[in-house]
Amino acid sequence: MRDFTWGIAATGGIARTVGAAIVAEPGMGVAAVGSRSLVRARALALPLGAESAYDSYEALCADPAVDAVYVATPHAQHLEVAEAAIAAGKSVLCEKPLAATVADAERMVALARAAGVFLMEAMWMRFNPLIQRVAADPRFGEIRSVRASFGFALPYDPAHRLWAPELGGGALLDLGIYPFGLAQLLLGMPEGLRVTGSLAPSGVDAEAGGVLLYPGGRRALVDVSLLAHHPNDASVVGTSMRADIRAPFWAPERVLLSGPSMEPEELVLDPADNGYAGELREVRAATAEGRTESTIMPLDESLAMMGLLADARGQLS
């Protein structure tokens, strides 16, 4: 069986990281890299062993050697690249968040479904084996609360992608998707949302904290910031057991389980089985099976998260 081959759209830090994960995965390889700069495309293609480099995303998506496209551009460009990949019939793994706006995400999903092409948001937290074990463990009883934070101090620079509204900047889209996403995974979508925070001079959200409200008084406490350092850990409290997820909670290597009727138990990640590998395997398996969506990261849940983050941002205006 020939290798499952990838085209990588963009050449930033996450493109390099996922590119390295692709070449480390048995039976996979990078066939091509695309960028708006041919120099940058070639600079990434070389260490990844890719035969082709392109100065446009359209050319990358049209390459017959590419089975799937990994979209690693800034958020605001996700739709443009995904649209080209879907039109070319390529499976698409799109970096989180799925798009910069709810409307862009809805269009992307509609295009993929109409074309019968696989599309998935690259939410690597959901593919981390320790997070998956927490989500599937019945020993929690009823999960009553989830708490998670993600924050660091980033000097204000209106040209930086996280501070620039035209690039889809802001704490919620880039960081908030993880604590909100953990709550979504473990508790589902909330029936209410209360958020407070502040805006940067550029207009993007600089920080946000709040509570997601669920039936019966269950809740999730979330905190994100580009202004201050946070613990970047998480806890999950159930009626029979709790989990303390060590930082970084979105890619944990250790989780401590404890409860009144059990000996503490520590879960440790196999370094070779991280969330990136899980994402890549899911795309390959779905493509081989003819599936157009992932059961681990369904498109409807990606769309719901886009709406939830938009609601949170709206409370900061």
Short mmCIF file of C-alpha atoms in Angstrom, two decimals:
data_model
loop_
_atom_site.label_atom_id
_atom_site.label_comp_id
_atom_site.label_asym_id
_atom_site.label_seq_id
_atom_site.Cartn_x
_atom_site.Cartn_y
_atom_site.Cartn_z
CA MET A 1 0.00 0.00 0.00
CA ARG A 2 1.41 3.38 -0.97
CA ASP A 3 1.94 6.11 1.58
CA PHE A 4 -0.87 8.48 2.45
CA THR A 5 0.49 11.81 1.22
CA TRP A 6 -0.11 15.30 2.48
CA GLY A 7 0.06 18.80 1.12
CA ILE A 8 0.82 21.46 3.73
CA ALA A 9 -0.67 24.91 3.22
CA ALA A 10 1.51 27.56 4.94
CA THR A 11 4.93 27.41 6.52
CA GLY A 12 4.59 28.79 10.06
CA GLY A 13 5.40 27.10 13.34
CA ILE A 14 2.36 24.82 13.46
CA ALA A 15 2.96 23.77 9.83
CA ARG A 16 6.49 22.72 10.75
CA THR A 17 5.30 20.87 13.86
CA VAL A 18 2.55 18.93 12.11
CA GLY A 19 4.80 18.34 9.09
CA ALA A 20 7.31 16.65 11.38
CA ALA A 21 4.50 14.54 12.88
CA ILE A 22 3.44 13.46 9.39
CA VAL A 23 6.89 12.24 8.37
CA ALA A 24 7.28 10.45 11.71
CA GLU A 25 4.05 8.51 11.18
CA PRO A 26 4.51 5.14 9.43
CA GLY A 27 2.91 5.06 6.00
CA MET A 28 2.63 8.82 5.65
CA GLY A 29 4.61 11.49 3.88
CA VAL A 30 4.52 15.10 2.72
CA ALA A 31 4.24 15.39 -1.04
CA ALA A 32 4.10 19.18 -1.35
CA VAL A 33 4.18 22.46 0.52
CA GLY A 34 2.34 25.59 -0.56
CA SER A 35 2.86 29.20 0.46
CA ARG A 36 2.46 32.65 -1.01
CA SER A 37 6.25 32.69 -1.00
CA LEU A 38 8.02 30.04 -3.07
CA VAL A 39 11.17 30.60 -1.03
CA ARG A 40 9.35 29.74 2.21
CA ALA A 41 7.60 26.77 0.60
CA ARG A 42 10.90 25.33 -0.58
CA ALA A 43 12.50 25.96 2.82
CA LEU A 44 9.88 23.77 4.51
CA ALA A 45 9.60 21.20 1.72
CA LEU A 46 13.30 20.30 1.92
CA PRO A 47 13.50 19.02 5.52
CA LEU A 48 10.16 17.23 5.15
CA GLY A 49 11.28 15.41 2.03
CA ALA A 50 8.49 16.89 -0.10
CA GLU A 51 9.09 16.69 -3.83
CA SER A 52 7.11 19.82 -4.72
CA ALA A 53 6.81 23.39 -3.52
CA TYR A 54 4.27 25.93 -4.77
CA ASP A 55 3.76 29.66 -4.54
CA SER A 56 -0.02 29.35 -4.41
CA TYR A 57 -2.48 27.27 -2.41
CA GLU A 58 -4.49 26.51 -5.54
CA ALA A 59 -1.47 24.83 -7.14
CA LEU A 60 -0.84 22.85 -3.97
CA CYS A 61 -4.41 21.57 -3.89
CA ALA A 62 -4.29 20.64 -7.59
CA ASP A 63 -1.22 18.43 -7.17
CA PRO A 64 -2.32 14.85 -8.03
CA ALA A 65 0.26 13.45 -5.60
CA VAL A 66 -1.58 15.00 -2.64
CA ASP A 67 -4.22 12.89 -0.85
CA ALA A 68 -5.07 15.38 1.90
CA VAL A 69 -4.39 19.04 2.61
CA TYR A 70 -3.43 20.33 6.05
CA VAL A 71 -4.50 23.97 6.35
CA ALA A 72 -2.12 25.84 8.65
CA THR A 73 -2.70 29.42 7.51
CA PRO A 74 -3.94 32.22 9.80
CA HIS A 75 -7.60 31.77 10.70
CA ALA A 76 -8.89 34.35 8.24
CA GLN A 77 -7.45 32.35 5.32
CA HIS A 78 -8.85 28.95 6.30
CA LEU A 79 -11.93 29.22 4.10
CA GLU A 80 -9.94 30.25 1.01
CA VAL A 81 -7.57 27.30 1.23
CA ALA A 82 -10.18 24.77 2.29
CA GLU A 83 -12.41 25.84 -0.57
CA ALA A 84 -9.61 25.15 -3.07
CA ALA A 85 -8.85 21.78 -1.48
CA ILE A 86 -12.51 20.72 -1.44
CA ALA A 87 -12.92 21.77 -5.06
CA ALA A 88 -9.94 19.54 -5.90
CA GLY A 89 -11.49 16.61 -4.04
CA LYS A 90 -8.81 16.47 -1.35
CA SER A 91 -9.49 15.50 2.24
CA VAL A 92 -9.00 18.51 4.50
CA LEU A 93 -7.56 18.81 7.99
CA CYS A 94 -8.05 22.45 8.96
CA GLU A 95 -6.24 23.95 11.91
CA LYS A 96 -8.41 25.19 14.75
CA PRO A 97 -10.54 27.23 14.93
CA LEU A 98 -12.27 25.96 11.82
CA ALA A 99 -12.57 29.54 10.50
CA ALA A 100 -12.36 33.15 11.61
CA THR A 101 -16.14 33.65 11.60
CA VAL A 102 -19.28 31.59 12.00
CA ALA A 103 -20.29 32.42 8.42
CA ASP A 104 -16.96 31.20 7.03
CA ALA A 105 -17.20 27.97 9.03
CA GLU A 106 -20.75 27.34 7.84
CA ARG A 107 -19.71 27.86 4.23
CA MET A 108 -16.74 25.55 4.58
CA VAL A 109 -18.89 22.77 6.04
CA ALA A 110 -21.60 23.27 3.41
CA LEU A 111 -19.03 23.01 0.60
CA ALA A 112 -17.49 19.84 2.01
CA ARG A 113 -20.85 18.17 2.55
CA ALA A 114 -22.10 19.12 -0.91
CA ALA A 115 -18.93 17.75 -2.51
CA GLY A 116 -18.79 14.63 -0.35
CA VAL A 117 -15.24 15.51 0.75
CA PHE A 118 -13.79 14.79 4.19
CA LEU A 119 -13.30 17.86 6.39
CA MET A 120 -12.19 17.99 10.02
CA GLU A 121 -11.07 20.66 12.45
CA ALA A 122 -7.59 19.94 13.80
CA MET A 123 -8.55 19.94 17.47
CA TRP A 124 -5.60 17.87 18.67
CA MET A 125 -6.82 17.96 22.28
CA ARG A 126 -9.62 15.55 21.34
CA PHE A 127 -7.07 13.08 19.96
CA ASN A 128 -4.83 13.10 23.03
CA PRO A 129 -5.14 9.59 24.54
CA LEU A 130 -5.28 10.93 28.12
CA ILE A 131 -8.11 13.34 27.29
CA GLN A 132 -9.91 10.49 25.56
CA ARG A 133 -9.53 8.29 28.65
CA VAL A 134 -10.92 11.03 30.89
CA ALA A 135 -13.88 11.57 28.56
CA ALA A 136 -14.71 7.83 28.48
CA ASP A 137 -14.17 6.96 32.16
CA PRO A 138 -17.46 6.01 33.89
CA ARG A 139 -15.91 6.28 37.36
CA PHE A 140 -16.58 10.03 37.51
CA GLY A 141 -20.25 9.35 38.09
CA GLU A 142 -21.97 12.57 37.05
CA ILE A 143 -19.51 15.30 36.06
CA ARG A 144 -20.53 18.39 38.02
CA SER A 145 -17.85 20.90 37.09
CA VAL A 146 -15.00 21.52 34.68
CA ARG A 147 -12.38 24.21 35.19
CA ALA A 148 -9.70 25.16 32.66
CA SER A 149 -7.47 28.13 31.92
CA PHE A 150 -5.12 29.11 29.12
CA GLY A 151 -3.24 32.39 29.30
CA PHE A 152 0.12 34.00 28.73
CA ALA A 153 1.43 37.56 28.55
CA LEU A 154 1.95 38.60 24.93
CA PRO A 155 3.33 42.13 24.36
CA TYR A 156 0.86 44.18 22.38
CA ASP A 157 1.78 44.48 18.69
CA PRO A 158 -1.08 45.31 16.33
CA ALA A 159 0.77 43.54 13.49
CA HIS A 160 0.96 40.23 15.39
CA ARG A 161 -1.69 37.74 14.26
CA LEU A 162 -3.12 37.37 17.78
CA TRP A 163 -3.71 41.12 18.07
CA ALA A 164 -4.84 41.72 14.47
CA PRO A 165 -8.59 41.49 13.78
CA GLU A 166 -8.04 40.99 10.04
CA LEU A 167 -6.06 37.81 10.85
CA GLY A 168 -8.69 36.42 13.20
CA GLY A 169 -6.87 37.51 16.34
CA GLY A 170 -8.04 37.50 19.93
CA ALA A 171 -7.73 35.27 22.96
CA LEU A 172 -11.03 33.45 22.47
CA LEU A 173 -10.49 32.06 18.97
CA ASP A 174 -6.89 31.00 19.50
CA LEU A 175 -6.80 30.04 23.18
CA GLY A 176 -10.40 29.93 24.35
CA ILE A 177 -11.27 27.11 21.99
CA TYR A 178 -9.36 24.76 24.34
CA PRO A 179 -11.07 25.41 27.70
CA PHE A 180 -14.43 25.92 25.98
CA GLY A 181 -13.70 22.79 23.95
CA LEU A 182 -12.93 20.70 27.04
CA ALA A 183 -16.26 21.74 28.51
CA GLN A 184 -18.00 20.89 25.24
CA LEU A 185 -16.39 17.45 25.15
CA LEU A 186 -17.28 16.56 28.75
CA LEU A 187 -20.56 18.39 29.34
CA GLY A 188 -21.92 19.19 25.88
CA MET A 189 -23.20 22.58 24.80
CA PRO A 190 -24.31 24.90 27.62
CA GLU A 191 -27.77 26.33 28.07
CA GLY A 192 -26.29 29.67 29.15
CA LEU A 193 -23.06 31.65 29.05
CA ARG A 194 -21.80 34.56 31.15
CA VAL A 195 -18.50 36.15 30.18
CA THR A 196 -16.51 39.20 31.20
CA GLY A 197 -13.14 40.47 29.98
CA SER A 198 -11.43 43.27 28.09
CA LEU A 199 -10.58 44.34 24.56
CA ALA A 200 -7.23 45.34 23.07
CA PRO A 201 -6.75 48.69 21.30
CA SER A 202 -7.10 46.84 17.98
CA GLY A 203 -10.56 45.67 19.02
CA VAL A 204 -9.82 41.98 19.53
CA ASP A 205 -10.53 40.32 22.85
CA ALA A 206 -7.48 40.45 25.11
CA GLU A 207 -8.90 38.32 27.91
CA ALA A 208 -12.12 36.58 28.82
CA GLY A 209 -13.37 34.60 31.74
CA GLY A 210 -16.72 33.19 32.56
CA VAL A 211 -19.05 30.35 33.33
CA LEU A 212 -20.85 27.95 31.04
CA LEU A 213 -24.17 26.93 32.56
CA TYR A 214 -25.70 23.44 32.28
CA PRO A 215 -28.90 21.86 33.53
CA GLY A 216 -29.03 20.95 37.20
CA GLY A 217 -26.39 23.47 38.26
CA ARG A 218 -23.49 21.82 36.46
CA ARG A 219 -20.95 24.33 35.17
CA ALA A 220 -17.65 24.98 33.50
CA LEU A 221 -15.34 27.78 34.59
CA VAL A 222 -13.09 29.04 31.80
CA ASP A 223 -10.39 31.70 31.68
CA VAL A 224 -8.23 32.85 28.75
CA SER A 225 -5.80 35.72 28.42
CA LEU A 226 -3.18 37.36 26.24
CA LEU A 227 -2.35 39.70 29.13
CA ALA A 228 -1.30 37.40 31.97
CA HIS A 229 0.10 33.97 32.70
CA HIS A 230 -2.38 31.35 33.89
CA PRO A 231 -1.88 27.88 35.37
CA ASN A 232 -2.91 26.35 32.01
CA ASP A 233 -4.20 23.26 33.75
CA ALA A 234 -7.68 21.82 34.20
CA SER A 235 -9.79 19.85 36.64
CA VAL A 236 -12.83 17.67 36.13
CA VAL A 237 -14.98 16.97 39.19
CA GLY A 238 -17.54 14.22 39.27
CA THR A 239 -19.75 12.80 42.01
CA SER A 240 -17.37 9.84 42.47
CA MET A 241 -13.99 10.87 41.06
CA ARG A 242 -11.98 13.87 39.94
CA ALA A 243 -9.21 14.40 37.42
CA ASP A 244 -6.42 16.93 37.68
CA ILE A 245 -5.04 17.48 34.20
CA ARG A 246 -1.51 18.84 34.31
CA ALA A 247 -0.41 21.78 32.17
CA PRO A 248 -0.72 22.11 29.29
CA PHE A 249 -4.17 20.60 29.74
CA TRP A 250 -4.87 20.63 25.97
CA ALA A 251 -1.88 18.34 25.40
CA PRO A 252 -1.32 16.64 28.75
CA GLU A 253 1.37 14.12 29.47
CA ARG A 254 0.03 13.32 32.94
CA VAL A 255 -3.41 13.15 34.53
CA LEU A 256 -4.06 12.36 38.21
CA LEU A 257 -7.30 10.57 39.05
CA SER A 258 -8.50 10.53 42.66
CA GLY A 259 -11.60 9.91 44.70
CA PRO A 260 -12.81 9.00 48.18
CA SER A 261 -13.09 5.29 47.41
CA MET A 262 -9.96 4.76 45.27
CA GLU A 263 -6.22 4.92 45.41
CA PRO A 264 -4.85 7.86 43.39
CA GLU A 265 -4.05 6.79 39.84
CA GLU A 266 -1.71 8.59 37.45
CA LEU A 267 -2.16 8.31 33.71
CA VAL A 268 1.01 8.87 31.66
CA LEU A 269 1.13 9.59 27.94
CA ASP A 270 3.15 7.50 25.55
CA PRO A 271 5.27 10.21 23.82
CA ALA A 272 4.81 8.52 20.45
CA ASP A 273 1.02 8.66 20.69
CA ASN A 274 0.25 12.36 20.87
CA GLY A 275 -2.74 14.29 19.60
CA TYR A 276 -1.14 15.19 16.26
CA ALA A 277 -0.65 11.52 15.40
CA GLY A 278 -4.27 10.80 16.29
CA GLU A 279 -5.55 13.54 13.98
CA LEU A 280 -3.46 12.31 11.09
CA ARG A 281 -4.56 8.71 11.57
CA GLU A 282 -8.20 9.76 11.66
CA VAL A 283 -7.92 11.61 8.34
CA ARG A 284 -6.20 8.64 6.70
CA ALA A 285 -8.73 6.14 8.05
CA ALA A 286 -11.72 8.27 7.09
CA THR A 287 -10.38 8.82 3.58
CA ALA A 288 -9.78 5.10 3.11
CA GLU A 289 -13.25 4.26 4.40
CA GLY A 290 -15.00 6.92 2.35
CA ARG A 291 -16.21 8.83 5.42
CA THR A 292 -16.74 12.57 4.99
CA GLU A 293 -16.75 13.48 8.69
CA SER A 294 -14.99 12.40 11.86
CA THR A 295 -16.85 10.78 14.72
CA ILE A 296 -14.20 12.10 17.12
CA MET A 297 -14.38 15.74 15.96
CA PRO A 298 -17.76 16.06 14.18
CA LEU A 299 -18.40 19.11 12.02
CA ASP A 300 -21.60 20.00 13.86
CA GLU A 301 -19.58 20.27 17.07
CA SER A 302 -17.03 22.50 15.32
CA LEU A 303 -19.87 24.75 14.14
CA ALA A 304 -21.41 24.80 17.61
CA MET A 305 -18.07 25.87 19.08
CA MET A 306 -17.74 28.69 16.56
CA GLY A 307 -21.14 29.96 17.65
CA LEU A 308 -20.28 29.65 21.35
CA LEU A 309 -17.05 31.61 20.94
CA ALA A 310 -18.89 34.27 18.95
CA ASP A 311 -21.45 34.57 21.75
CA ALA A 312 -18.65 34.96 24.29
CA ARG A 313 -16.95 37.64 22.20
CA GLY A 314 -20.25 39.46 21.84
CA GLN A 315 -20.51 39.86 25.61
CA LEU A 316 -17.24 41.80 25.64
CA SER A 317 -18.39 44.52 23.23
#
